[in-house]
Coordinates of C-alpha atoms (C1' of nucleotides) in Angstrom, one line a residue:
Chain A
M314 CA -27.4 16.0 18.1
T315 CA -23.8 17.2 17.7
N316 CA -21.7 17.9 14.7
Q317 CA -19.3 15.3 15.8
V318 CA -17.6 13.4 12.9
R319 CA -18.9 9.9 12.6
V320 CA -17.2 7.7 9.9
R321 CA -17.4 4.1 9.1
F322 CA -15.5 1.3 7.4
A323 CA -18.1 -1.1 5.8
P324 CA -16.3 -4.1 4.5
S325 CA -18.0 -6.9 2.9
P326 CA -16.9 -10.3 3.9
T327 CA -16.5 -11.8 0.6
G328 CA -12.8 -12.4 1.0
F329 CA -9.5 -11.6 2.8
P330 CA -8.8 -8.1 4.1
H331 CA -7.3 -6.6 0.9
V332 CA -4.6 -3.8 1.6
G333 CA -6.7 -1.5 -0.5
N334 CA -9.8 -1.9 1.8
I335 CA -7.5 -1.8 4.8
R336 CA -6.1 1.6 3.5
T337 CA -9.6 2.8 3.4
A338 CA -10.2 1.7 6.9
L339 CA -7.1 3.4 8.0
F340 CA -8.1 6.7 6.4
N341 CA -11.4 6.5 8.0
W342 CA -9.8 5.8 11.5
L343 CA -7.2 8.7 11.0
F344 CA -9.9 11.0 10.0
A345 CA -12.1 10.1 13.0
R346 CA -9.2 10.1 15.5
H347 CA -7.8 13.3 14.1
S348 CA -11.1 15.1 14.7
G349 CA -12.0 13.3 17.9
G350 CA -14.8 11.7 16.2
T351 CA -16.3 8.2 16.1
F352 CA -15.0 5.3 14.0
I353 CA -17.5 2.6 13.3
V354 CA -17.2 -0.7 11.6
R355 CA -20.1 -2.1 9.8
I356 CA -20.3 -5.5 8.1
E357 CA -21.9 -5.4 4.7
D358 CA -23.0 -9.0 4.5
T359 CA -25.7 -8.7 2.0
D360 CA -24.3 -11.0 -0.7
V361 CA -25.3 -14.4 0.4
N362 CA -23.7 -16.0 -2.5
R363 CA -20.2 -14.5 -2.2
K364 CA -20.0 -14.6 1.5
V365 CA -16.8 -16.2 2.6
E366 CA -16.6 -18.2 5.9
G367 CA -14.1 -16.5 8.2
A368 CA -13.8 -13.4 6.3
T369 CA -15.3 -11.1 8.9
E370 CA -13.0 -12.4 11.6
A371 CA -10.1 -12.0 9.2
I372 CA -11.0 -8.5 8.5
L373 CA -11.4 -7.6 12.1
A374 CA -8.2 -9.3 13.0
G375 CA -6.4 -7.1 10.4
L376 CA -7.8 -4.0 11.8
K377 CA -6.7 -5.1 15.3
W378 CA -3.3 -6.0 14.2
L379 CA -2.8 -2.5 12.7
G380 CA -4.1 -0.9 16.0
L381 CA -7.4 0.5 14.1
D382 CA -9.7 0.3 17.1
W383 CA -13.3 1.0 16.4
D384 CA -15.9 2.7 18.8
E385 CA -18.9 0.9 17.5
G386 CA -19.4 -2.4 15.6
P387 CA -19.0 -5.9 15.9
E388 CA -17.7 -7.3 19.2
K389 CA -18.3 -3.8 20.6
G390 CA -21.8 -2.9 20.0
G391 CA -23.0 0.6 20.1
N392 CA -26.2 2.6 20.0
Y393 CA -26.7 2.3 16.3
G394 CA -26.7 -1.3 16.0
P395 CA -26.8 -4.0 14.9
Y396 CA -23.7 -3.6 12.8
F397 CA -24.3 -6.4 10.5
Q398 CA -26.5 -5.7 7.5
S399 CA -28.0 -9.1 7.5
Q400 CA -29.6 -8.3 10.8
R401 CA -31.1 -5.0 9.5
L402 CA -33.2 -6.3 6.7
E403 CA -36.6 -4.8 7.9
R404 CA -35.1 -1.4 7.7
Y405 CA -34.4 -1.8 3.9
K406 CA -37.6 -3.5 3.3
E407 CA -39.3 -0.5 5.0
A408 CA -37.4 2.1 3.0
C409 CA -38.2 0.1 -0.1
D410 CA -41.9 0.1 0.5
R411 CA -41.8 3.8 1.2
L412 CA -40.0 4.4 -2.1
I413 CA -42.6 2.4 -4.0
A414 CA -45.4 4.2 -2.2
Q415 CA -43.9 7.5 -3.1
G416 CA -43.5 6.5 -6.8
N417 CA -39.8 6.5 -6.5
A418 CA -39.3 2.8 -7.1
Y419 CA -41.2 -0.1 -8.7
K420 CA -41.2 -3.8 -8.9
C421 CA -39.4 -5.5 -11.8
F422 CA -40.3 -8.9 -12.8
C423 CA -37.7 -9.5 -15.4
S424 CA -35.9 -12.8 -15.3
S425 CA -32.1 -12.7 -15.1
E426 CA -32.0 -14.7 -18.5
R427 CA -33.9 -11.7 -20.1
L428 CA -31.6 -9.2 -18.5
E429 CA -28.5 -11.1 -19.7
K430 CA -29.9 -11.4 -23.3
M431 CA -30.7 -7.7 -23.1
R432 CA -27.2 -6.8 -22.1
E433 CA -25.6 -9.0 -24.8
E434 CA -27.6 -7.2 -27.3
Q435 CA -26.6 -3.8 -26.0
T436 CA -22.9 -4.8 -26.1
L437 CA -23.5 -6.0 -29.7
K438 CA -25.1 -2.7 -30.6
K439 CA -22.4 -0.9 -28.9
I440 CA -24.7 1.1 -26.7
A441 CA -24.3 1.5 -22.9
P442 CA -25.6 -1.4 -21.1
G443 CA -28.2 -0.9 -18.6
Y444 CA -31.8 -1.9 -17.7
D445 CA -34.4 -1.0 -20.5
R446 CA -37.1 0.0 -18.0
L447 CA -39.4 -2.5 -19.3
C448 CA -41.3 -3.1 -16.0
R449 CA -41.3 0.7 -15.0
S450 CA -44.7 1.2 -16.7
L451 CA -46.3 -1.9 -15.4
T452 CA -49.8 -1.3 -13.9
S453 CA -50.6 -2.5 -10.4
D454 CA -52.8 -5.1 -12.1
Q455 CA -50.2 -6.2 -14.1
C456 CA -47.9 -6.6 -11.2
A457 CA -50.4 -8.5 -9.1
A458 CA -50.8 -10.9 -12.1
K459 CA -47.2 -11.5 -12.3
E460 CA -47.0 -12.1 -8.5
A461 CA -49.9 -14.4 -8.5
Q462 CA -47.8 -16.5 -11.0
G463 CA -45.2 -16.7 -8.5
V464 CA -42.5 -14.5 -10.1
V465 CA -40.6 -12.9 -7.3
P466 CA -39.8 -9.2 -8.2
V467 CA -36.7 -7.1 -7.4
V468 CA -37.3 -3.5 -6.6
R469 CA -35.7 -0.8 -8.9
F470 CA -35.2 2.8 -8.4
K471 CA -36.9 5.1 -10.9
T472 CA -33.8 7.1 -12.0
P473 CA -34.8 10.4 -13.7
M474 CA -34.2 10.2 -17.4
Q475 CA -32.9 13.7 -17.8
G476 CA -31.2 16.4 -15.9
E477 CA -27.9 15.9 -14.1
T478 CA -26.8 15.0 -10.5
S479 CA -23.8 16.5 -8.8
F480 CA -22.2 16.5 -5.6
D481 CA -19.2 18.1 -3.9
D482 CA -16.4 15.7 -3.1
M483 CA -13.8 16.7 -0.4
I484 CA -11.1 15.2 -2.7
W485 CA -12.4 15.7 -6.1
G486 CA -14.3 18.7 -6.0
H487 CA -17.5 19.3 -7.8
V488 CA -18.6 16.2 -9.7
K489 CA -21.5 15.9 -11.9
F490 CA -23.1 13.0 -14.0
E491 CA -25.9 13.1 -16.5
N492 CA -28.9 11.2 -15.3
R493 CA -29.6 9.6 -18.5
G494 CA -26.4 7.6 -18.0
I495 CA -27.7 6.0 -15.0
D496 CA -30.3 3.1 -15.3
D497 CA -33.0 2.0 -13.0
F498 CA -30.7 0.2 -10.5
V499 CA -31.8 -2.5 -8.2
L500 CA -32.6 -1.7 -4.5
L501 CA -33.8 -4.9 -3.2
K502 CA -32.9 -8.3 -4.5
S503 CA -35.5 -11.1 -5.0
D504 CA -33.9 -12.8 -2.0
G505 CA -35.0 -9.9 0.1
Y506 CA -31.5 -8.6 0.7
P507 CA -30.8 -5.1 -0.2
T508 CA -28.1 -4.1 -2.7
Y509 CA -25.2 -2.0 -1.6
H510 CA -26.7 1.1 -2.8
L511 CA -29.8 0.7 -0.7
A512 CA -28.4 -0.7 2.4
N513 CA -25.5 1.8 2.4
V514 CA -27.8 4.9 2.2
V515 CA -30.2 3.6 4.9
D516 CA -27.5 2.5 7.3
D517 CA -25.4 5.7 6.8
H518 CA -28.4 7.8 7.5
A519 CA -29.5 5.5 10.6
M520 CA -26.0 5.5 11.9
E521 CA -25.8 9.4 11.5
I522 CA -22.6 9.1 9.5
T523 CA -21.2 12.4 8.6
H524 CA -18.5 11.6 6.2
V525 CA -18.2 8.8 3.7
L526 CA -14.6 8.1 2.8
R527 CA -14.3 5.2 0.4
A528 CA -12.4 4.0 -2.7
E529 CA -12.5 6.0 -5.9
E530 CA -14.2 3.1 -7.5
W531 CA -17.5 4.2 -5.8
I532 CA -17.5 7.8 -7.4
S533 CA -19.6 6.9 -10.3
S534 CA -22.2 5.4 -8.1
T535 CA -22.5 8.3 -5.9
P536 CA -25.1 10.1 -7.9
R537 CA -27.3 7.0 -7.2
H538 CA -26.8 7.4 -3.6
K539 CA -27.5 11.1 -3.7
M540 CA -30.8 10.4 -5.4
L541 CA -31.7 7.8 -2.8
Y542 CA -31.0 10.1 0.0
E543 CA -33.2 12.7 -1.5
A544 CA -36.0 10.3 -2.4
L545 CA -35.8 9.1 1.2
G546 CA -35.9 12.6 2.5
Y547 CA -32.3 12.2 4.2
Q548 CA -29.5 14.6 4.1
H549 CA -26.6 13.0 2.5
P550 CA -23.1 12.7 4.2
I551 CA -20.1 14.5 2.9
F552 CA -18.3 12.3 0.3
A553 CA -14.5 11.8 0.0
H554 CA -13.3 9.3 -2.6
L555 CA -9.9 8.0 -2.0
P556 CA -7.6 7.3 -4.8
M557 CA -6.9 3.6 -5.8
I558 CA -4.1 1.4 -5.0
L559 CA -2.7 -0.2 -8.1
G560 CA -0.3 -3.1 -8.8
P561 CA 3.0 -2.6 -10.5
D562 CA 1.3 -2.9 -14.0
R563 CA -1.0 -0.1 -13.0
S564 CA -4.1 -2.3 -12.9
K565 CA -6.3 -2.7 -9.8
L566 CA -4.2 -4.4 -7.0
S567 CA -5.2 -8.0 -7.0
K568 CA -3.8 -11.5 -6.1
R569 CA -1.8 -11.9 -9.1
H570 CA 0.5 -9.1 -7.9
G571 CA 1.5 -11.1 -5.0
A572 CA 0.4 -10.6 -1.4
V573 CA -2.5 -8.4 -1.1
S574 CA -4.1 -9.3 2.2
I575 CA -2.9 -7.6 5.2
T576 CA -2.7 -10.8 7.0
E577 CA -0.3 -12.0 4.4
Y578 CA 2.0 -9.0 5.2
R579 CA 1.8 -9.9 8.9
D580 CA 2.8 -13.5 8.2
Q581 CA 5.7 -12.4 6.1
G582 CA 7.1 -10.7 9.0
F583 CA 6.2 -7.0 8.4
L584 CA 5.6 -5.0 11.4
P585 CA 2.1 -3.5 12.1
E586 CA 3.7 0.0 12.6
T587 CA 5.4 -0.4 9.2
M588 CA 2.2 -1.2 7.6
F589 CA 0.4 1.5 9.3
N590 CA 3.2 4.1 8.2
F591 CA 3.3 2.8 4.6
L592 CA -0.3 2.6 4.0
S593 CA -1.0 6.1 5.3
L594 CA 1.7 7.3 2.7
L595 CA -0.4 5.8 -0.1
G596 CA -2.3 8.8 -1.3
W597 CA -1.4 11.2 1.6
S598 CA 1.7 12.9 2.7
L599 CA 2.6 15.3 5.5
D600 CA 5.0 17.5 3.8
D601 CA 7.9 17.4 1.3
K602 CA 10.2 15.3 3.5
T603 CA 8.7 13.4 6.4
E604 CA 8.0 9.8 5.9
V605 CA 8.8 7.8 8.9
M606 CA 6.2 8.7 11.4
S607 CA 4.5 7.4 14.5
K608 CA 0.9 6.5 14.6
D609 CA 0.2 9.4 16.8
M610 CA 2.1 11.9 14.6
I611 CA 0.1 10.6 11.5
F612 CA -3.4 10.9 13.0
E613 CA -2.5 14.2 14.6
N614 CA -1.4 15.6 11.2
F615 CA -3.9 13.8 9.0
S616 CA -6.1 15.8 6.7
L617 CA -8.1 15.1 3.7
E618 CA -6.8 18.2 2.0
R619 CA -3.5 16.4 1.6
V620 CA -5.0 13.4 0.1
S621 CA -4.0 13.1 -3.6
K622 CA -6.3 12.1 -6.5
V623 CA -3.6 10.1 -8.1
A624 CA -3.8 6.3 -7.9
A625 CA -0.9 5.0 -6.1
I626 CA 1.2 2.0 -7.1
F627 CA 2.0 -0.5 -4.2
N628 CA 5.7 -0.4 -4.0
V629 CA 7.0 -3.5 -2.1
Q630 CA 10.6 -2.3 -2.2
K631 CA 9.9 0.6 -0.2
L632 CA 7.8 -1.3 2.3
N633 CA 10.9 -3.6 2.7
W634 CA 13.1 -0.6 3.4
M635 CA 10.7 0.9 5.8
N636 CA 10.2 -2.4 7.8
G637 CA 14.0 -2.6 8.2
V638 CA 13.8 1.0 9.8
Y639 CA 11.1 -0.1 12.1
I640 CA 13.0 -3.3 13.0
R641 CA 16.1 -1.5 13.9
A642 CA 14.2 1.1 16.0
L643 CA 12.8 -1.8 18.3
S644 CA 14.4 -2.3 21.5
A645 CA 16.5 -5.5 21.5
E646 CA 14.0 -7.3 23.8
D647 CA 11.0 -6.3 21.9
F648 CA 12.7 -7.4 18.6
A649 CA 13.5 -10.7 20.2
I650 CA 9.8 -11.1 21.4
R651 CA 8.6 -10.4 18.0
A652 CA 10.9 -12.6 16.2
L653 CA 10.5 -15.5 18.4
P654 CA 7.3 -17.1 16.8
F655 CA 8.9 -16.6 13.4
L656 CA 12.0 -18.4 14.4
E657 CA 10.0 -21.3 15.9
A658 CA 8.0 -21.7 12.9
S659 CA 11.0 -21.6 10.4
L660 CA 13.6 -23.6 12.2
P661 CA 13.9 -27.4 11.4
G662 CA 11.9 -29.9 13.4
E663 CA 14.9 -31.3 15.2
V664 CA 15.6 -28.1 17.1
D665 CA 14.1 -28.3 20.5
R666 CA 11.3 -26.1 21.4
P667 CA 10.5 -23.9 23.1
L668 CA 13.7 -22.0 22.3
N669 CA 15.6 -20.6 25.1
F670 CA 14.5 -16.9 25.2
D671 CA 17.8 -15.7 26.6
Y672 CA 19.8 -17.3 23.7
V673 CA 17.2 -15.9 21.2
K674 CA 17.8 -12.5 22.6
K675 CA 21.6 -12.7 22.2
V676 CA 21.2 -14.1 18.6
A677 CA 18.4 -11.5 17.7
A678 CA 20.7 -8.7 18.9
L679 CA 23.1 -9.8 16.1
V680 CA 20.6 -10.0 13.3
Q681 CA 18.4 -7.0 14.1
D682 CA 20.3 -4.6 11.8
R683 CA 20.3 -7.1 9.1
A684 CA 16.7 -8.4 9.0
K685 CA 14.2 -6.5 6.7
T686 CA 11.3 -8.7 7.9
L687 CA 10.8 -11.1 10.7
V688 CA 10.9 -14.1 8.6
E689 CA 14.4 -13.2 7.5
V690 CA 15.6 -13.7 11.2
G691 CA 15.4 -17.5 10.6
E692 CA 17.3 -17.3 7.5
L693 CA 20.0 -15.2 9.1
S694 CA 20.4 -17.0 12.2
D695 CA 19.5 -20.6 11.7
F696 CA 23.2 -21.7 12.2
F697 CA 23.0 -20.6 15.8
F698 CA 20.2 -23.2 16.6
Y699 CA 21.6 -26.4 15.0
D700 CA 24.8 -28.0 14.3
D701 CA 24.5 -30.5 11.6
F702 CA 24.4 -28.2 8.6
T703 CA 26.3 -28.9 5.5
Y704 CA 28.2 -26.4 3.1
D705 CA 30.6 -26.7 0.4
A706 CA 34.2 -27.1 1.6
G707 CA 35.2 -24.6 -1.1
L708 CA 33.5 -21.9 0.9
L709 CA 36.3 -22.3 3.4
L710 CA 38.8 -20.9 0.9
G711 CA 38.0 -17.2 0.7
K712 CA 39.9 -14.6 -1.3
D713 CA 43.7 -15.2 -1.2
V714 CA 43.2 -18.1 1.0
T715 CA 45.0 -21.4 0.2
K716 CA 44.1 -24.8 1.5
E717 CA 47.5 -24.5 3.5
I718 CA 46.7 -21.1 5.1
A719 CA 43.0 -22.4 5.9
V720 CA 44.3 -25.6 7.6
R721 CA 47.0 -23.7 9.5
G722 CA 44.5 -21.1 10.6
L723 CA 41.9 -23.3 11.7
E724 CA 44.5 -25.3 13.6
N725 CA 46.0 -22.3 15.2
G726 CA 42.6 -21.0 15.9
K727 CA 41.6 -24.1 17.7
E728 CA 44.4 -23.9 19.9
L729 CA 43.9 -20.3 20.6
I730 CA 40.2 -21.0 21.4
T731 CA 41.2 -23.8 23.9
S732 CA 43.7 -21.6 25.6
L733 CA 41.5 -18.5 26.0
K734 CA 40.5 -17.7 29.5
S735 CA 37.6 -15.4 28.4
F736 CA 35.3 -16.1 25.4
E737 CA 34.2 -12.4 25.2
S738 CA 34.1 -11.0 21.7
T739 CA 36.6 -8.2 22.4
E740 CA 39.0 -10.7 23.8
L741 CA 38.4 -13.0 20.8
E742 CA 39.1 -10.2 18.4
K743 CA 42.2 -9.1 20.1
E744 CA 43.6 -12.5 20.1
F745 CA 42.7 -13.5 16.5
R746 CA 44.1 -10.3 15.1
A747 CA 47.4 -11.1 17.0
L748 CA 47.2 -14.6 15.5
A749 CA 46.8 -13.2 11.9
E750 CA 49.8 -11.0 12.6
K751 CA 51.7 -14.0 13.8
M752 CA 50.7 -16.2 10.9
E753 CA 51.7 -13.1 8.7
V754 CA 48.3 -13.3 6.8
K755 CA 45.8 -10.7 6.5
T756 CA 43.0 -10.6 9.0
G757 CA 40.5 -11.2 6.2
Q758 CA 42.2 -14.4 5.2
L759 CA 42.1 -15.8 8.7
F760 CA 38.8 -14.5 9.5
S761 CA 36.9 -15.7 6.5
T762 CA 37.9 -19.2 6.9
V763 CA 37.0 -19.2 10.6
R764 CA 33.8 -17.5 9.7
T765 CA 32.7 -20.2 7.3
A766 CA 33.9 -23.0 9.6
V767 CA 31.8 -21.6 12.5
T768 CA 28.7 -20.5 10.5
S769 CA 28.8 -22.2 7.2
R770 CA 28.3 -19.0 5.8
T771 CA 30.3 -16.2 4.1
A772 CA 28.1 -13.4 5.2
T773 CA 27.2 -13.4 8.9
P774 CA 27.0 -11.0 11.8
P775 CA 30.3 -9.9 13.1
L776 CA 32.4 -13.0 13.6
F777 CA 33.6 -12.6 17.3
Q778 CA 30.3 -11.7 18.5
T779 CA 28.9 -14.7 16.8
M780 CA 31.5 -17.0 18.2
S781 CA 31.0 -15.6 21.7
V782 CA 27.2 -16.4 21.5
L783 CA 27.9 -19.8 20.0
G784 CA 30.3 -20.7 22.9
R785 CA 33.7 -22.3 23.0
E786 CA 32.6 -26.1 22.6
R787 CA 30.4 -25.5 19.6
C788 CA 33.1 -23.3 17.9
L789 CA 35.8 -26.1 18.6
K790 CA 33.5 -28.8 17.1
R791 CA 32.5 -26.8 14.1
I792 CA 36.2 -26.2 13.4
D793 CA 37.1 -29.8 13.7
K794 CA 34.5 -30.5 11.1
A795 CA 35.8 -27.9 8.8
L796 CA 39.3 -29.4 9.0
E797 CA 37.9 -32.7 8.0
K798 CA 36.2 -31.0 5.2
L799 CA 39.3 -29.4 4.0
Q800 CA 41.0 -32.8 3.6
T801 CA 38.4 -33.6 0.9
L802 CA 39.7 -30.8 -1.1
G803 CA 42.3 -31.6 -3.7
Chain B
rG600 C1' -19.2 1.3 -26.9
rC601 C1' -21.0 5.0 -23.2
rC602 C1' -20.1 8.0 -18.8
rC603 C1' -16.6 10.1 -15.1
rC604 C1' -11.8 11.1 -13.6
rC605 C1' -6.4 11.5 -13.4
rA606 C1' -1.3 13.1 -15.5
rU607 C1' 6.0 15.8 -11.7
rC608 C1' 12.2 11.1 -11.6
rG609 C1' 11.2 3.6 -12.7
rU610 C1' 8.1 3.9 -7.8
rC611 C1' 6.0 6.9 -3.4
rU612 C1' 5.6 12.2 -3.4
rA613 C1' 6.6 18.1 -2.4
rG614 C1' 5.2 22.1 -5.4
rC615 C1' -0.7 25.3 -5.4
rG616 C1' 2.4 32.2 -11.4
rG617 C1' 8.7 33.7 -10.3
rU618 C1' 12.5 27.3 -7.1
rU619 C1' 19.5 25.5 -9.4
rA620 C1' 11.8 21.7 -9.6
rG621 C1' 12.8 19.4 -3.1
rG622 C1' 12.6 14.5 -0.2
rA623 C1' 12.2 9.1 0.0
rC624 C1' 12.6 3.9 -2.1
rG625 C1' 15.5 1.6 -6.0
rC626 C1' 20.0 1.7 -8.8
rU627 C1' 25.0 3.5 -8.5
rG628 C1' 30.1 5.6 -6.9
rG629 C1' 33.3 6.6 -2.3
rC630 C1' 34.0 6.3 3.0
rC631 C1' 33.4 3.1 7.5
rU632 C1' 34.5 -2.2 7.8
rU633 C1' 36.7 -9.2 9.5
rU634 C1' 32.1 -10.7 5.8
rC635 C1' 27.0 -9.2 5.4
rA636 C1' 24.3 -5.3 6.9
rC637 C1' 23.9 -0.4 9.4
rG638 C1' 25.7 4.3 8.9
rU639 C1' 27.6 8.3 6.0
rC640 C1' 29.1 11.6 1.7
rG641 C1' 28.1 11.9 -3.6
rG642 C1' 25.7 10.6 -8.3
rU643 C1' 21.4 8.9 -11.5
rA644 C1' 16.5 10.1 -13.0
rA645 C1' 10.6 13.9 -13.8
rC646 C1' 7.1 18.3 -15.0
rG647 C1' 3.5 13.3 -21.6
rG648 C1' 2.8 16.5 -26.4
rC649 C1' 0.9 21.0 -28.8
rG650 C1' -1.4 25.4 -28.6
rA651 C1' -3.5 29.7 -25.6
rU652 C1' -3.4 33.3 -21.2
rU653 C1' 0.7 36.0 -18.8
rC654 C1' 6.3 40.3 -18.3
rG655 C1' 6.8 35.1 -16.4
rA656 C1' 4.0 28.8 -16.4
rA657 C1' 5.1 22.1 -13.6
rU658 C1' 1.5 25.4 -11.4
rU659 C1' -4.3 28.7 -15.3
rC660 C1' -7.3 27.4 -20.0
rG661 C1' -8.3 24.1 -24.6
rC662 C1' -7.0 20.0 -27.8
rC663 C1' -4.3 15.4 -28.3
rU664 C1' -2.0 11.4 -26.3
rG665 C1' -1.5 8.0 -22.3
rG666 C1' -3.5 5.8 -17.8
rG667 C1' -7.3 4.6 -14.3
rG668 C1' -12.4 3.8 -12.6
rG669 C1' -17.5 2.7 -13.4
rC670 C1' -21.6 0.8 -16.7
rG671 C1' -24.6 -6.7 -12.2
rC672 C1' -30.7 -9.4 -8.4
rC673 C1' -21.2 -7.8 -6.6
rA674 C1' -19.8 -4.8 -3.1

RNA sequence: GCCCCCAUCGUCUAGCGGUUAGGACGCUGGCCUUUCACGUCGGUAACGGCGAUUCGAAUUCGCCUGGGGGCGCCA
């Protein structure tokens, strides 16, 4: 036995990998890596009814994408497996039997109809809902009779009816609850599966978990867990309840707030390093100024003492900003590699695939400073990839640009482009500036028309670099088309 | 309804008895500039309220208010 830190992320495969859950995973990972401990993933698939096909895979994919590697768990194994609760049912049953034998738990034969009615009445009477302990006093003969009738019982814990239960939380300090507010909760369901409370306690003990870091929503069930640990004769782990992540309306972050799944953020073109950094700052901070930090820097400095108690609102604007910071920090090559799949997905079907990577690299270099997400790369650069775009002819007439100036500028520009020996951006710029001077117009007047002609847009990467990447032939064709368009103008 | 908890700019946060209450996002003004971005220099904006303790409270205590979480054969 060592006193090495062992923490776990224990998701339930009942849906997509919610960023709130992923943040919990992240903090567990940070805590483990900071202390040189072990990070374990355990799948809590004890709810047969809510189980979602593919959810486990999506959760694991989310963890991998973020770089949260686990030391024990699915796909990986370990000495404390299996790591799926559905494969550990005997252990829960054993624990339950022991608790019944010790007088800490009992069988309950109440139907769900009765329980529902009971809760309705309690709500009506404005008293705290909770099991009324009807079956707690059943004799063994009465139990046997029920079972003979074929009623399948659940097992409930005998919660003490007075006194209080308290524990020390690394984040919340000393927390205490009165026992009378806690009802006789279910340990084993009638389908033979354990509830979270039982399975969690049994497994955390079996897996020698030293610290339980989980979301704040669990804090009020912690006394139950403590009672269970004690009844089972186990030492309980250290608890640390993490603050919640809320939506902009301050309610629990959910689908109606927009993207909540980590995979959605991936698909929207956020970088994993952005998400890692951003999520780490939801409830934790290094100091009073440092925000952009590498993965290494974060886990090296991570500490529970700097985790806040205040629920954090997920601020998408800041996420966007941070993603831009990470995008700009990428090498040109790396950025192109990451943008490529997004580009291929967003460009119209007519564009031939696969895209020429050398060309993509040149284009990417021009939008890297401008993109906040990888999906924006397509929006920002589509005109580099196909020619038959349409735009409003009026866009050719920018500020202080008359139809006459525009026509003259484009015709002179055409001539210039044709005669140029080099199509380098610096050369282009030099010549076009000279042209503007010769035409006695401001550079902006000439450039804006050429820009629209060549790109169909009024906001683009630097014009001459854009033209250089596009190439002489395409620029000429586009200018011709623009000249035609100008004729349609009155 | 009952139980638990929380409270600094709109948002993320620093602060842990003495600070001009700091940083970041956002918004905004200037500069840079062929557009858009980037960058850069400024600005905007907070200790929820009331009492108490103290020479001195954002920091400690109480009450109020506001917000959150929990109260399933869900996790």
